[in-house]
Amino acid sequence: MKATLRIRPVDLQRKGGLPSAPVGWAVALLLAVGMSPVQAQSFRESMRAAERADAQFAAALAAVSNRKVQVQEAKAAFYPSASVSYGRSDLSAGSAGAGYGLTVTQPLLNYDRYLTLQQADPTAVLALVEERQARAELSLRVFKAMAEIIRSREGIRALEVQIEGLDTQVKRARRMRELGQGTITEVSDFEVRLAVAEANMINQRSALEAAQRTFSLLTGLRSDPQQISVVDAAEAPAVGEAEFVARVRDGANSVVSSRQSIRLQEIAVKRVRADFVPQLTAVASTGRAAGSANNSSDTRVGITFNAPLGASQWYGNQKAATELLRAQESFRFAQESATSDALRLLRSAAALTSEVAIRKRAVDSARLALEGNIKSYQGGVKSNIDVVTSYQNLTDTEVALANSEILRVEALLNLKLLDPASAP
């Protein structure tokens, strides 16, 4: 008898790929994802879907909206304010003891409100940074969900090749044993390896199901493992290492956020000192006092001068100065961390690119070695253990290649999210 090796991508809809027999599993998955449609799921398409479906991202955008409200509130620092009052001194019928008042206040010279107005710009920048950070975190969660599907898919492909080959060898060993040309040991060895591979296949299918559920909850889409792809997630930076690192050191989200925190804290220090600065306010009021003898109203326009004095401001100034120092050190740390992350990711992406090329050659070599060992085993030169080991080596190298490719794209994605030039 002659055994042939067929190495090909697995069709996940056939036997040996995704579980087609357990109908209950398929029905449960469809119900879990709400019968959402399958699409050609690239990373960008999945991101657009996740922006609409993900609750965590929606909550982050709500926080950004709150920050934008703070910006508008700061810009209204010098807006006038008004108060209305009404009361009765005697609630009996026919009583004329009703009084009312209307007061309009317009700040003229108020250093504290001026500093509040200065907070608007850095707060607006923080809102923009927080929105970018929310999208960056969503990008990483979408990528990880898709990466788990791809890892499980590639693991299933490699295991199907292994199972198909080992099944062929089991049948051959049994036939040779029946013809008196083989041993029970050879049959047992192949059967054990086949059982292990089938058990691993069950684990991979379970992992794929969990990854698909995570992806569906995140994006609202029903995934098709054959179409999932992350090749469009990111590309290598188009500039040199020095320029890229300088750009990240100055404009990464964490750096920009820390810089604006310093500006806000500097304003906070001034606001503590502003408590000692006199305030000038224009006031206009009109009204009638309850129980007055006539119905004439009292209208007044004037200027109020307020010069607060107290000891609590001194302690507030000390605390604000300490917070400013902390913000400055946090900014320095953010710059150093961004620089370190940029260098690490650049080197990692370059190393993984080389690793992927090497692992592709390793897969090709593993395939040739498997074919050679099968032929040598059939010719009596190699043992069954050599064949089993070759199948395992091929599976390991294919899975390692898939993992390296995912890690390379993940490093490029992190570089993209770190680069201020890539921000939307």
XYZ file of C-alpha atoms in Angstrom:
424
model
C 0.000 0.000 0.000
C 1.097 3.531 -0.651
C 0.184 6.399 1.659
C 0.135 9.917 0.326
C 0.364 13.172 2.262
C -2.010 15.981 1.370
C -1.169 19.295 3.009
C -3.697 22.036 2.316
C -5.678 24.735 4.125
C -8.626 23.336 5.964
C -12.152 24.123 4.881
C -13.693 25.111 8.201
C -17.155 24.201 7.021
C -16.198 20.571 6.345
C -15.633 17.672 8.674
C -12.426 18.228 10.603
C -12.803 21.996 10.630
C -15.490 23.806 12.569
C -17.880 21.445 14.330
C -20.672 20.874 11.833
C -22.216 17.884 13.589
C -23.246 19.525 16.876
C -26.208 21.493 15.583
C -26.988 22.758 19.079
C -23.616 24.543 19.210
C -24.345 26.391 15.978
C -27.859 27.361 17.085
C -26.579 28.609 20.441
C -23.949 30.735 18.752
C -26.483 32.290 16.393
C -28.750 33.140 19.303
C -25.852 34.577 21.267
C -24.933 37.042 18.541
C -28.497 38.000 17.723
C -28.465 36.615 14.172
C -26.242 39.509 13.100
C -25.032 39.354 9.497
C -21.679 37.990 8.438
C -19.482 40.456 6.574
C -16.024 40.421 5.019
C -14.437 41.291 8.345
C -11.276 43.294 7.938
C -9.907 45.188 10.899
C -11.238 48.545 9.700
C -14.728 47.155 9.118
C -14.708 45.557 12.551
C -13.576 48.835 14.131
C -16.443 50.747 12.540
C -18.889 48.150 13.832
C -17.367 48.200 17.319
C -17.638 51.994 17.513
C -21.387 51.584 17.110
C -21.875 48.493 19.276
C -19.384 48.511 22.142
C -20.790 49.729 25.470
C -17.377 50.440 26.995
C -16.501 52.753 24.129
C -19.876 54.494 24.437
C -19.207 55.074 28.139
C -15.794 56.552 27.308
C -17.378 58.924 24.792
C -19.871 59.991 27.457
C -16.961 60.928 29.696
C -15.474 62.929 26.819
C -18.786 64.738 26.393
C -18.704 65.614 30.071
C -15.234 67.076 29.588
C -16.537 69.184 26.710
C -19.304 70.499 28.970
C -16.586 71.580 31.390
C -15.004 73.541 28.549
C -18.252 75.417 27.899
C -18.674 76.025 31.614
C -15.199 77.565 31.843
C -15.916 79.837 28.871
C -18.997 81.158 30.692
C -16.960 82.418 33.657
C -17.737 86.105 32.961
C -21.363 85.632 32.000
C -23.796 87.640 34.154
C -26.001 85.879 36.693
C -29.490 86.682 37.922
C -31.566 85.713 40.948
C -35.294 86.098 41.570
C -36.986 86.029 44.959
C -40.600 86.146 46.099
C -42.195 85.882 49.542
C -45.145 86.804 51.756
C -44.897 87.863 55.354
C -48.583 87.100 56.019
C -50.369 84.280 54.173
C -53.929 85.282 55.297
C -56.516 86.169 52.653
C -56.287 89.675 51.324
C -52.884 90.304 52.823
C -50.702 92.737 50.980
C -47.467 91.504 52.563
C -45.961 90.116 49.363
C -42.420 90.990 48.373
C -40.277 90.265 45.379
C -36.786 90.954 44.167
C -34.660 90.665 41.022
C -30.879 90.970 41.138
C -28.478 90.893 38.200
C -24.753 90.515 38.887
C -21.985 91.117 36.352
C -18.359 90.356 37.318
C -16.072 93.194 36.211
C -12.674 92.507 37.713
C -12.357 88.968 39.026
C -9.006 87.235 38.798
C -10.416 83.873 39.860
C -12.972 83.904 37.040
C -10.301 84.979 34.596
C -8.243 81.934 35.579
C -11.339 79.756 35.190
C -11.650 81.075 31.647
C -8.002 80.116 31.010
C -8.830 76.488 31.845
C -11.019 76.140 28.759
C -8.236 75.523 26.211
C -6.264 72.834 28.111
C -9.532 71.133 29.072
C -10.556 71.038 25.396
C -7.225 69.434 24.510
C -7.739 66.854 27.257
C -11.158 66.031 25.799
C -9.550 65.398 22.404
C -6.818 63.240 23.943
C -9.339 61.208 25.930
C -11.352 60.545 22.785
C -8.220 59.385 20.970
C -7.288 57.195 23.906
C -10.750 55.633 23.933
C -10.411 54.770 20.242
C -6.929 53.376 20.822
C -8.169 51.103 23.605
C -11.051 49.968 21.416
C -8.604 49.231 18.583
C -6.536 46.985 20.821
C -9.592 45.129 22.123
C -10.906 44.567 18.597
C -7.483 43.398 17.445
C -7.094 40.961 20.333
C -10.553 39.515 19.680
C -9.760 39.020 15.998
C -6.302 37.650 16.808
C -7.790 34.945 19.026
C -10.062 33.857 16.180
C -7.104 33.714 13.796
C -4.965 31.760 16.273
C -7.717 29.207 16.771
C -8.377 29.033 13.033
C -4.725 28.395 12.212
C -4.465 25.876 15.046
C -7.430 23.993 13.583
C -5.847 24.048 10.138
C -2.587 22.630 11.421
C -4.329 20.003 13.505
C -6.491 18.897 10.580
C -3.370 18.223 8.522
C -1.919 16.286 11.436
C -5.124 14.312 12.047
C -5.584 13.508 8.378
C -2.020 12.272 8.068
C -2.045 10.287 11.304
C -5.366 8.692 10.348
C -3.820 7.568 7.091
C -0.849 6.108 8.965
C -3.120 4.315 11.459
C -5.018 2.656 8.630
C -1.782 1.694 6.915
C -0.276 0.293 10.146
C -3.394 -1.755 10.787
C -3.333 -3.102 7.241
C 0.344 -3.985 7.478
C -0.310 -5.727 10.787
C -3.074 -7.777 9.176
C -0.629 -8.767 6.433
C 1.955 -9.775 9.046
C 4.379 -7.003 8.049
C 3.763 -4.629 10.953
C 3.658 -4.630 14.749
C 1.046 -3.757 17.324
C 3.452 -1.169 18.713
C 3.357 0.810 15.499
C -0.448 0.721 15.488
C -0.593 1.831 19.130
C 1.882 4.677 18.621
C -0.085 6.112 15.737
C -3.405 5.647 17.550
C -2.125 7.458 20.646
C -0.858 10.391 18.601
C -4.111 10.526 16.661
C -6.156 10.568 19.886
C -4.005 13.391 21.290
C -4.443 15.419 18.102
C -8.223 14.882 18.156
C -8.356 16.019 21.795
C -6.363 19.117 20.886
C -8.827 19.762 18.071
C -11.696 19.807 20.578
C -9.834 22.392 22.653
C -9.154 24.519 19.590
C -12.803 24.416 18.561
C -13.845 25.478 22.051
C -11.321 28.329 21.955
C -12.622 29.398 18.552
C -16.198 29.435 19.813
C -15.206 31.625 22.778
C -13.236 33.981 20.518
C -16.176 34.301 18.131
C -18.492 35.122 21.009
C -16.127 37.825 22.268
C -15.855 39.314 18.789
C -19.640 39.329 18.356
C -20.241 41.025 21.700
C -17.665 43.659 20.802
C -18.755 44.412 17.244
C -22.320 43.129 16.940
C -21.243 41.025 13.932
C -21.345 37.264 13.495
C -17.809 36.349 12.556
C -16.677 34.071 9.765
C -13.245 32.684 10.744
C -12.302 32.193 7.093
C -12.769 35.908 6.365
C -11.310 37.421 9.548
C -8.121 39.333 8.736
C -5.961 41.889 10.541
C -3.467 42.620 7.766
C -4.983 46.097 7.352
C -4.605 46.997 11.034
C -1.371 48.950 10.606
C 1.738 49.491 8.522
C 5.324 50.254 9.418
C 6.072 53.973 10.028
C 7.053 55.852 6.883
C 9.736 57.910 8.668
C 13.076 57.051 10.173
C 13.590 55.902 13.727
C 14.959 59.210 15.055
C 12.137 61.282 13.557
C 9.495 58.842 14.747
C 10.824 58.760 18.311
C 11.034 62.579 18.440
C 7.466 62.831 17.190
C 6.212 60.386 19.791
C 8.173 62.034 22.603
C 6.499 65.348 21.860
C 3.010 64.317 20.769
C 1.987 60.920 22.170
C -1.396 60.910 23.912
C 0.119 60.381 27.357
C 2.613 63.217 26.802
C -0.036 65.666 25.582
C -2.295 64.760 28.489
C 0.507 65.306 31.007
C 1.434 68.616 29.418
C -2.133 69.889 29.718
C -2.283 68.656 33.304
C 0.686 70.902 34.056
C -1.112 73.864 32.514
C -4.220 73.178 34.574
C -2.188 72.770 37.742
C -0.337 76.025 37.108
C -3.730 77.700 36.835
C -4.818 75.954 40.046
C -1.819 77.465 41.868
C -2.799 80.921 40.626
C -6.400 80.378 41.660
C -5.338 79.770 45.244
C -3.483 83.081 45.209
C -6.439 84.734 43.472
C -8.377 84.456 46.730
C -6.311 87.403 48.006
C -7.058 89.582 44.977
C -9.951 92.051 45.404
C -13.005 91.543 43.214
C -15.129 94.213 41.554
C -18.731 93.393 40.614
C -21.605 95.422 39.133
C -24.991 94.776 40.729
C -28.457 95.897 39.621
C -31.508 95.064 41.706
C -35.179 95.910 41.853
C -37.975 94.745 44.123
C -40.551 95.535 46.775
C -40.250 94.523 50.387
C -43.046 92.502 51.984
C -45.439 94.604 54.057
C -44.368 97.943 52.553
C -46.910 100.760 52.833
C -47.112 101.382 49.112
C -46.616 99.478 45.922
C -43.520 101.396 44.850
C -40.503 99.332 43.943
C -36.938 99.935 45.008
C -34.389 99.904 42.161
C -30.671 100.128 42.771
C -27.514 99.976 40.642
C -24.100 99.827 42.197
C -20.583 98.422 42.425
C -19.427 95.977 45.107
C -15.827 95.584 46.215
C -14.721 92.412 47.944
C -11.271 91.798 49.460
C -11.208 88.435 51.297
C -8.710 87.773 54.075
C -7.923 84.474 55.769
C -5.257 81.933 56.692
C -6.623 78.914 54.798
C -5.278 80.187 51.475
C -1.709 79.720 52.655
C -2.200 75.984 53.141
C -4.069 75.727 49.860
C -1.095 77.337 48.133
C 1.255 74.708 49.581
C -0.956 71.847 48.404
C -1.315 73.348 44.923
C 2.460 73.761 44.630
C 2.959 70.117 45.574
C 0.405 69.012 42.970
C 2.186 71.105 40.356
C 5.478 69.376 41.137
C 3.768 65.992 40.808
C 2.309 66.994 37.429
C 5.730 68.108 36.193
C 7.339 64.818 37.201
C 4.471 62.883 35.615
C 5.090 64.776 32.376
C 8.764 63.850 32.444
C 7.868 60.223 33.117
C 5.343 60.248 30.250
C 8.006 61.504 27.844
C 10.511 58.860 28.902
C 7.902 56.098 28.747
C 6.719 57.153 25.289
C 10.309 57.219 24.026
C 11.020 53.794 25.508
C 7.807 52.317 24.069
C 8.546 53.736 20.619
C 12.059 52.255 20.525
C 10.878 48.924 21.909
C 8.043 48.601 19.401
C 10.213 49.639 16.458
C 12.833 47.014 17.307
C 10.162 44.430 18.061
C 8.398 45.012 14.724
C 11.686 44.715 12.838
C 12.637 41.538 14.704
C 9.213 39.981 14.151
C 9.362 40.761 10.427
C 12.591 38.783 10.221
C 11.140 36.071 12.434
C 8.113 35.640 10.160
C 10.375 35.147 7.134
C 12.400 32.541 9.018
C 9.313 30.707 10.248
C 7.933 30.541 6.707
C 11.103 28.759 5.664
C 10.761 26.505 8.701
C 7.228 25.516 7.635
C 8.437 24.683 4.146
C 11.270 22.598 5.608
C 8.901 20.816 7.990
C 6.641 19.857 5.102
C 9.559 18.474 3.081
C 10.852 16.611 6.136
C 7.445 15.055 6.727
C 7.134 13.904 3.140
C 10.654 12.469 3.265
C 10.075 10.647 6.552
C 6.829 9.117 5.291
C 8.557 7.777 2.184
C 11.530 6.536 4.234
C 9.177 4.865 6.707
C 7.381 3.121 3.877
C 10.732 1.981 2.577
C 11.780 0.648 5.965
C 14.495 3.245 6.562
C 12.764 5.399 9.219
C 10.597 4.374 12.165
C 7.044 5.336 12.921
C 8.320 7.683 15.652
C 10.094 9.730 12.980
C 6.808 10.131 11.122
C 4.903 11.087 14.283
C 7.575 13.608 15.224
C 7.453 15.130 11.751
C 3.705 15.635 11.982
C 4.115 17.333 15.345
C 6.939 19.518 14.041
C 4.829 20.657 11.110
C 1.917 21.535 13.404
C 4.195 23.424 15.784
C 5.888 25.415 13.029
C 2.577 26.395 11.393
C 1.116 27.567 14.700
C 4.329 29.432 15.547
C 4.210 31.170 12.166
C 0.628 32.316 12.752
C 1.523 33.639 16.211
C 4.549 35.511 14.891
C 2.501 37.157 12.161
C -0.101 38.266 14.696
C 2.562 39.641 17.042
C 4.158 41.570 14.179
C 0.871 43.237 13.224
C 0.134 43.949 16.888
C 3.489 45.712 17.267
C 2.752 47.813 14.171
C -0.708 48.648 15.528
C 0.780 49.816 18.827
C 3.235 51.964 16.882
C 0.360 53.495 14.955
C -1.566 54.249 18.136
C 1.554 55.817 19.637
C 2.198 58.041 16.627
C 0.459 61.449 16.855
C 0.549 61.719 13.048
C -1.823 58.723 12.843
C -4.393 60.206 15.214
C -7.798 60.930 13.639
